[in-house]
Short mmCIF file of C-alpha atoms in Angstrom, two decimals:
data_model
loop_
_atom_site.label_atom_id
_atom_site.label_comp_id
_atom_site.label_asym_id
_atom_site.label_seq_id
_atom_site.Cartn_x
_atom_site.Cartn_y
_atom_site.Cartn_z
CA MET A 1 0.12 0.10 0.18
CA THR A 2 1.21 3.50 -0.85
CA THR A 3 0.02 6.73 0.43
CA ASP A 4 1.40 10.23 1.54
CA GLU A 5 -1.25 10.73 4.13
CA ALA A 6 -1.01 9.32 7.73
CA PRO A 7 -2.80 6.09 8.51
CA ARG A 8 -6.04 5.66 9.96
CA GLY A 9 -6.33 4.76 13.42
CA VAL A 10 -5.29 0.91 14.05
CA GLU A 11 -8.53 -0.31 15.19
CA GLU A 12 -11.85 0.09 13.43
CA GLU A 13 -14.77 0.64 15.75
CA HIS A 14 -15.78 -2.85 16.82
CA GLY A 15 -13.25 -4.40 14.29
CA GLU A 16 -10.27 -6.59 14.30
CA PRO A 17 -7.20 -4.79 15.92
CA ARG A 18 -4.76 -3.36 13.44
CA VAL A 19 -1.01 -3.00 13.42
CA VAL A 20 0.41 -0.31 11.24
CA LEU A 21 4.00 -1.09 9.80
CA GLY A 22 5.50 2.10 8.26
CA VAL A 23 8.00 1.26 5.34
CA VAL A 24 10.25 4.38 4.47
CA ALA A 25 12.57 3.42 1.06
CA ALA A 26 14.98 5.85 -0.31
CA PRO A 27 13.91 7.06 -3.46
CA GLY A 28 15.44 5.23 -6.73
CA PRO A 29 16.01 1.36 -6.75
CA ALA A 30 15.17 0.91 -2.86
CA PHE A 31 11.91 2.38 -3.31
CA GLU A 32 11.17 0.34 -6.24
CA LEU A 33 12.21 -2.79 -4.58
CA ALA A 34 10.28 -2.19 -1.34
CA ARG A 35 7.18 -1.25 -3.40
CA ARG A 36 7.31 -4.67 -5.42
CA HIS A 37 7.65 -6.69 -2.40
CA LEU A 38 7.20 -4.92 0.91
CA GLY A 39 4.20 -2.91 -0.63
CA ASP A 40 2.58 -6.00 -2.13
CA PRO A 41 -0.59 -7.10 -0.13
CA THR A 42 1.05 -10.57 0.16
CA PHE A 43 3.48 -9.49 2.45
CA ALA A 44 1.16 -7.87 4.96
CA ALA A 45 -1.13 -11.23 4.66
CA GLY A 46 2.28 -13.06 5.39
CA LEU A 47 2.62 -11.18 8.43
CA GLY A 48 -0.91 -11.53 9.73
CA THR A 49 -0.17 -15.39 9.45
CA ARG A 50 3.43 -15.41 11.17
CA LEU A 51 2.05 -12.79 13.51
CA SER A 52 -1.60 -13.40 14.45
CA GLY A 53 -3.59 -11.30 16.61
CA ALA A 54 -4.38 -8.31 14.61
CA GLU A 55 -4.67 -7.16 10.96
CA TRP A 56 -1.42 -5.96 9.39
CA GLU A 57 -1.36 -2.86 7.21
CA VAL A 58 1.77 -1.52 5.38
CA ASP A 59 2.07 2.15 4.80
CA LEU A 60 4.74 2.61 2.10
CA VAL A 61 6.67 6.02 2.03
CA GLU A 62 9.34 7.27 -0.51
CA ASP A 63 11.72 9.37 1.73
CA ARG A 64 15.58 9.38 2.24
CA LEU A 65 14.97 10.54 6.00
CA VAL A 66 18.81 11.84 6.02
CA THR A 67 21.07 13.35 4.15
CA PRO A 68 24.36 11.33 3.33
CA PRO A 69 26.90 11.01 4.79
CA ALA A 70 24.69 10.05 7.98
CA GLY A 71 25.35 7.41 10.74
CA ASP A 72 23.11 4.71 11.34
CA GLY A 73 22.02 6.36 14.54
CA GLU A 74 20.84 9.28 12.58
CA ILE A 75 18.58 6.94 10.26
CA VAL A 76 16.90 5.28 13.30
CA ALA A 77 16.11 8.73 14.91
CA ALA A 78 14.62 10.01 11.65
CA ALA A 79 12.65 6.90 11.20
CA ARG A 80 11.39 7.22 14.68
CA GLU A 81 10.32 10.80 14.39
CA MET A 82 8.42 9.77 11.00
CA MET A 83 6.67 6.85 12.90
CA LEU A 84 5.51 9.09 15.80
CA SER A 85 4.31 11.90 13.43
CA ARG A 86 2.55 9.41 11.31
CA GLY A 87 0.91 7.20 13.76
CA TRP A 88 2.79 3.99 12.79
CA ASP A 89 2.91 1.10 15.30
CA VAL A 90 6.48 0.20 13.95
CA VAL A 91 8.64 1.38 11.37
CA LEU A 92 10.99 -0.17 8.68
CA GLY A 93 13.80 1.95 6.77
CA VAL A 94 15.16 0.42 3.51
CA THR A 95 17.93 2.64 2.83
CA ASP A 96 20.67 2.89 0.10
CA LEU A 97 23.25 3.27 2.65
CA PRO A 98 25.63 1.15 3.96
CA LEU A 99 25.13 0.27 7.70
CA HIS A 100 27.85 -0.49 10.19
CA GLU A 101 28.50 -2.05 13.54
CA ARG A 102 32.07 -1.50 15.01
CA ARG A 103 33.13 -0.25 11.37
CA ARG A 104 32.04 -3.40 10.07
CA PRO A 105 29.37 -3.70 7.36
CA VAL A 106 25.79 -5.35 8.21
CA LEU A 107 22.74 -6.07 6.68
CA ALA A 108 19.80 -4.78 9.10
CA HIS A 109 19.66 -3.10 12.52
CA ALA A 110 17.04 -3.40 14.72
CA SER A 111 16.11 -1.41 17.99
CA PRO A 112 13.12 -2.89 19.70
CA LEU A 113 13.25 0.00 22.20
CA HIS A 114 12.65 2.39 19.41
CA GLY A 115 10.17 0.11 17.19
CA VAL A 116 12.48 0.67 14.09
CA ALA A 117 14.49 -1.44 11.97
CA VAL A 118 16.60 -0.51 9.02
CA ILE A 119 17.78 -2.60 5.97
CA SER A 120 20.72 -1.86 3.74
CA ILE A 121 19.78 -2.71 0.07
CA PRO A 122 23.52 -2.74 -0.83
CA ALA A 123 23.99 -5.44 1.71
CA LEU A 124 21.19 -7.85 0.08
CA GLY A 125 23.54 -8.83 -2.79
CA PRO A 126 23.01 -8.95 -6.66
CA ARG A 127 20.73 -11.98 -6.81
CA GLY A 128 17.33 -12.67 -5.11
CA ARG A 129 17.17 -9.38 -3.40
CA GLY A 130 13.52 -9.18 -3.34
CA ARG A 131 13.04 -12.81 -1.65
CA ARG A 132 15.81 -11.64 0.85
CA LEU A 133 14.13 -8.43 1.55
CA ASN A 134 10.76 -10.22 2.15
CA GLU A 135 12.47 -12.64 4.64
CA ILE A 136 14.54 -10.24 6.50
CA ALA A 137 11.95 -7.92 6.73
CA ALA A 138 9.39 -10.44 8.32
CA GLU A 139 12.20 -11.46 10.60
CA LEU A 140 12.79 -7.71 11.70
CA VAL A 141 9.13 -7.19 12.48
CA ALA A 142 8.90 -9.96 14.78
CA ARG A 143 12.09 -8.90 16.53
CA LEU A 144 10.71 -5.31 17.03
CA LEU A 145 7.49 -6.80 19.02
CA GLY A 146 9.90 -7.59 21.92
CA GLY A 147 8.93 -10.63 24.20
CA ASP A 148 10.24 -14.17 23.49
CA PRO A 149 10.36 -15.08 19.76
CA ASP A 150 9.81 -18.69 20.57
CA ASP A 151 6.72 -17.99 22.48
CA PRO A 152 3.92 -17.87 19.82
CA THR A 153 1.10 -17.12 22.49
CA GLU A 154 3.43 -14.10 23.96
CA LEU A 155 4.11 -12.80 20.38
CA THR A 156 -0.02 -12.96 19.56
CA HIS A 157 -0.62 -11.21 22.72
CA ARG A 158 1.93 -8.46 21.98
CA VAL A 159 0.39 -8.06 18.32
CA ARG A 160 -2.98 -7.68 19.46
CA GLU A 161 -1.85 -5.54 22.57
CA LEU A 162 -0.07 -3.09 20.00
CA GLY A 163 -2.92 -2.82 17.52
CA THR A 164 -5.66 -2.26 20.06
CA ASP A 165 -6.08 1.53 20.65
CA THR A 166 -5.55 2.91 24.09
CA GLU A 167 -8.78 3.45 26.26
CA PRO A 168 -9.28 6.90 27.41
CA GLY A 169 -8.81 7.60 30.92
CA ALA A 170 -5.50 8.02 33.05
CA SER A 171 -6.16 5.02 35.29
CA ALA A 172 -6.68 2.81 32.45
CA PHE A 173 -3.65 4.06 30.56
CA THR A 174 -1.34 3.85 33.65
CA ALA A 175 -2.42 0.31 34.53
CA ARG A 176 -1.85 -0.88 30.73
CA VAL A 177 1.79 0.75 30.76
CA LEU A 178 2.94 -0.26 34.04
CA THR A 179 1.54 -3.73 34.64
CA GLY A 180 0.40 -5.12 31.25
CA ASN A 181 3.48 -4.22 30.00
CA LEU A 182 6.13 -4.50 32.52
CA ARG A 183 7.21 -7.95 31.17
CA LEU A 184 7.85 -6.31 27.84
CA ILE A 185 9.61 -3.25 29.44
CA THR A 186 11.86 -5.44 31.24
CA GLY A 187 12.77 -7.60 28.17
CA MET A 188 13.31 -4.25 26.47
CA VAL A 189 15.81 -2.83 29.05
CA ARG A 190 17.69 -6.06 29.25
CA ALA A 191 18.07 -5.90 25.45
CA ASN A 192 19.37 -2.29 25.73
CA GLN A 193 22.18 -3.74 27.82
CA PRO A 194 22.46 -0.65 30.01
CA TRP A 195 25.75 -1.66 31.59
CA ARG A 196 27.39 -0.65 28.32
CA LEU A 197 26.73 2.91 29.13
CA THR A 198 29.38 3.04 31.98
CA LEU A 199 32.35 2.06 29.22
CA ARG A 200 31.02 4.59 26.59
CA LEU A 201 30.86 7.59 28.35
CA SER A 202 34.66 8.72 28.32
CA ARG A 203 34.43 12.34 29.31
CA ALA A 204 32.48 11.44 32.54
CA LEU A 205 34.82 8.92 33.57
CA ALA A 206 37.51 11.34 33.16
CA ALA A 207 35.68 14.00 35.11
CA ALA A 208 34.75 11.36 37.81
CA ALA A 209 38.26 10.17 38.16
CA ALA A 210 39.60 13.69 38.55
CA ALA A 211 37.02 14.79 41.10
CA GLY A 212 37.67 11.40 43.10
CA VAL A 213 41.29 11.87 42.96
CA PHE A 214 40.84 15.60 44.40
CA ALA A 215 38.39 14.20 47.24
CA LEU A 216 40.99 11.61 48.42
CA ILE A 217 44.06 13.91 48.92
CA THR A 218 41.70 16.29 50.80
CA SER A 219 41.79 16.03 54.63
CA ASP A 220 38.54 17.92 54.69
CA ILE A 221 36.77 15.19 52.91
CA TRP A 222 38.42 12.63 55.14
CA ARG A 223 36.47 14.32 58.20
CA MET A 224 33.07 14.67 56.30
CA ALA A 225 33.26 11.14 55.58
CA ASP A 226 33.82 10.10 59.01
CA THR A 227 30.82 12.33 60.45
CA PHE A 228 28.40 12.03 57.42
CA GLY A 229 26.74 8.93 58.66
CA ALA A 230 24.63 6.13 56.76
CA VAL A 231 21.60 8.43 56.02
CA ARG A 232 23.57 11.58 54.60
CA SER A 233 25.74 9.20 52.58
CA SER A 234 22.62 7.49 51.01
CA LEU A 235 21.30 10.77 50.13
CA ALA A 236 24.60 11.97 48.51
CA THR A 237 24.43 8.68 46.76
CA VAL A 238 20.73 9.07 45.76
CA GLY A 239 21.71 12.65 44.48
CA SER A 240 24.46 12.00 42.46
CA ILE A 241 23.06 9.36 40.63
CA ALA A 242 19.92 11.41 39.70
CA ALA A 243 22.22 14.36 38.94
CA ILE A 244 24.26 12.20 36.03
CA ALA A 245 21.08 10.60 35.08
CA ALA A 246 19.35 14.04 34.38
CA THR A 247 22.25 15.26 32.78
CA LEU A 248 22.22 12.58 30.29
CA VAL A 249 18.44 12.25 29.71
CA ILE A 250 18.18 16.06 29.35
CA GLY A 251 21.39 16.85 27.63
CA ALA A 252 20.93 14.41 24.93
CA GLU A 253 17.32 14.61 24.50
CA LEU A 254 16.50 10.99 25.30
CA TRP A 255 12.95 11.90 26.91
CA GLU A 256 10.03 12.00 24.01
CA ARG A 257 6.83 13.59 24.14
CA ALA A 258 4.05 11.82 22.66
CA PRO A 259 2.68 13.78 19.25
CA GLY A 260 -1.02 12.41 19.94
CA ARG A 261 -3.10 10.30 22.32
CA ARG A 262 -2.62 7.15 19.97
CA MET A 263 1.26 7.18 20.46
CA ARG A 264 0.76 7.90 24.31
CA GLU A 265 1.60 4.19 25.47
CA GLN A 266 4.41 3.50 23.03
CA VAL A 267 6.08 6.77 23.69
CA ALA A 268 5.21 6.26 27.55
CA MET A 269 6.97 2.85 27.27
CA PHE A 270 9.89 3.90 25.39
CA ASN A 271 10.59 6.67 28.34
CA ILE A 272 10.21 4.29 30.90
CA ALA A 273 12.77 1.91 29.53
CA THR A 274 15.22 4.86 28.63
CA ILE A 275 14.81 5.89 32.40
CA ALA A 276 15.49 2.28 33.48
CA THR A 277 18.37 2.01 31.09
CA VAL A 278 20.13 5.06 32.16
CA LEU A 279 19.61 4.45 35.70
CA ILE A 280 20.81 1.08 35.81
CA GLY A 281 23.92 2.16 33.63
CA VAL A 282 24.70 4.91 36.28
CA GLY A 283 24.33 2.73 38.96
CA ALA A 284 26.86 0.29 37.42
CA PHE A 285 28.93 3.54 36.89
CA TYR A 286 28.54 4.15 40.51
CA LEU A 287 29.67 0.81 41.58
CA ALA A 288 32.68 0.79 39.52
CA LEU A 289 33.47 4.28 41.09
CA PHE A 290 33.08 2.88 44.38
CA GLY A 291 35.77 -0.18 43.92
CA LEU A 292 38.00 2.23 42.32
CA ALA A 293 37.84 4.63 45.24
CA LEU A 294 38.05 2.19 47.85
CA LEU A 295 41.25 0.52 46.36
CA ALA A 296 42.79 4.00 45.65
CA ALA A 297 41.98 5.00 49.12
CA ALA A 298 43.86 1.82 50.13
CA PHE A 299 47.14 2.94 48.46
CA LEU A 300 46.91 6.57 48.51
CA VAL A 301 45.56 7.41 52.11
CA VAL A 302 48.38 6.51 54.82
CA PRO A 303 46.60 5.09 57.93
CA ALA A 304 48.64 7.23 60.46
CA GLY A 305 47.76 10.51 58.51
CA PHE A 306 44.19 9.30 58.52
CA ALA A 307 44.01 8.55 62.11
CA GLU A 308 45.61 11.99 62.93
CA ALA A 309 42.74 13.69 60.80
CA LEU A 310 40.19 12.06 62.43
CA GLY A 311 41.40 12.07 65.62
CA HIS A 312 40.77 8.34 66.29
CA PRO A 313 42.44 5.00 65.13
CA VAL A 314 40.85 4.01 61.57
CA GLY A 315 39.82 0.62 60.63
CA ILE A 316 38.26 -0.69 57.38
CA GLY A 317 34.83 1.10 58.18
CA ASP A 318 36.49 4.42 58.10
CA TYR A 319 38.07 3.56 54.72
CA LEU A 320 34.68 2.07 53.38
CA GLU A 321 33.08 5.43 54.44
CA LEU A 322 35.71 7.38 52.63
CA ALA A 323 35.59 5.45 49.55
CA TRP A 324 31.53 5.88 49.70
CA LEU A 325 31.68 9.73 50.04
CA THR A 326 34.33 9.91 47.34
CA CYS A 327 32.36 7.87 45.05
CA SER A 328 29.38 10.39 45.30
CA LEU A 329 31.61 13.46 44.87
CA ALA A 330 33.43 11.80 41.59
CA THR A 331 29.73 10.86 40.22
CA VAL A 332 28.83 14.59 40.64
CA GLY A 333 31.90 15.38 38.68
CA GLY A 334 31.11 12.87 36.27
CA ALA A 335 27.71 14.46 35.66
CA LEU A 336 29.77 17.66 34.83
CA GLY A 337 31.52 15.34 32.28
CA ALA A 338 28.34 13.78 30.78
CA GLY A 339 27.15 17.46 30.04
CA LEU A 340 30.26 17.54 27.56
CA GLU A 341 29.28 14.15 25.94
CA ASP A 342 28.68 14.22 22.27
CA ASP A 343 24.38 13.86 21.90
CA ASP A 344 25.24 10.97 19.42
CA THR A 345 27.59 9.22 21.93
CA VAL A 346 25.22 9.03 24.64
CA ARG A 347 22.36 7.83 22.46
CA GLU A 348 24.79 5.07 20.92
CA ALA A 349 25.61 4.16 24.75
CA ALA A 350 22.21 4.20 25.82
CA TYR A 351 20.40 2.42 23.05
CA ALA A 352 21.48 -1.04 22.15
CA ARG A 353 20.65 -2.32 18.36
CA HIS A 354 20.61 -5.82 17.14
CA SER A 355 22.51 -6.33 13.89
CA ASP A 356 22.46 -8.75 11.06
CA ALA A 357 25.60 -9.40 9.22
CA GLY A 358 25.78 -8.89 5.82
#
């Protein structure tokens, strides 16, 4: 199906749930290939057979999405923006640009969190391109649904859920997102690999390390750690984690707003999964800093000088308290460094994409 207008609602009144797959193909050979194979009604019918639970509709649009040269992240972001503006449930981009994963060419990317998949036409090869496009597109759509791909019942439930419009009312909306989709959100966060966040934020790590070293060599920090107590230290932990998480979410514009009521649930799930991903990633960041701070304190803070500054003998508890406060201060320094991170770097760190080799 080819149209230049936004699709209708995903569920006709008193009718079967409907899922709208947006296909955005680059002008030229990519669009012609997509029109012949993905725009054919048999493709939508095949999706209905493989992914039962709703009627499938394909909305095909000719659009390049980005101006070359462009990275994979820019293509995903542009495809998601079009998906939200047109009210699609999931989107498949068909591009004539090469895709890469760690500088290696790949055939396709899929990001279940975004509801976006992208196929690179050049990676399909010279022969059997239409057949491969159909097979890979169907596989990517199934992957975008989330859940367990080996559980047909769960996939059917997810398709029906995706194709049914959200009932009006805040209570129904909240219950549906937070409880009905809890398992799906958990799977989305797990697939997003939030622990990767720590390894990708080089500027935040550098700023945190500098702040930590400064704190460790300052005797005033030693005395503060001794008198802070568990409550203040816990509040410092929560505050420092919140500071760096807010910096990442706001600075890289990871928070989305729904363009209309129909997209509220999808955007809410995206935002919940994004916040959970960032918080888990920053939590891993904090634990790593705590381990480093404890190790550095053991080597850099001499017991005799430490005891003299505190006015009492020191033990392992005093070193743990010092490492705890140092870690919180270092995390605040990391928030400053996170503000200097490139937005694309933060998005790459926060959002994992599954790739298929070409």
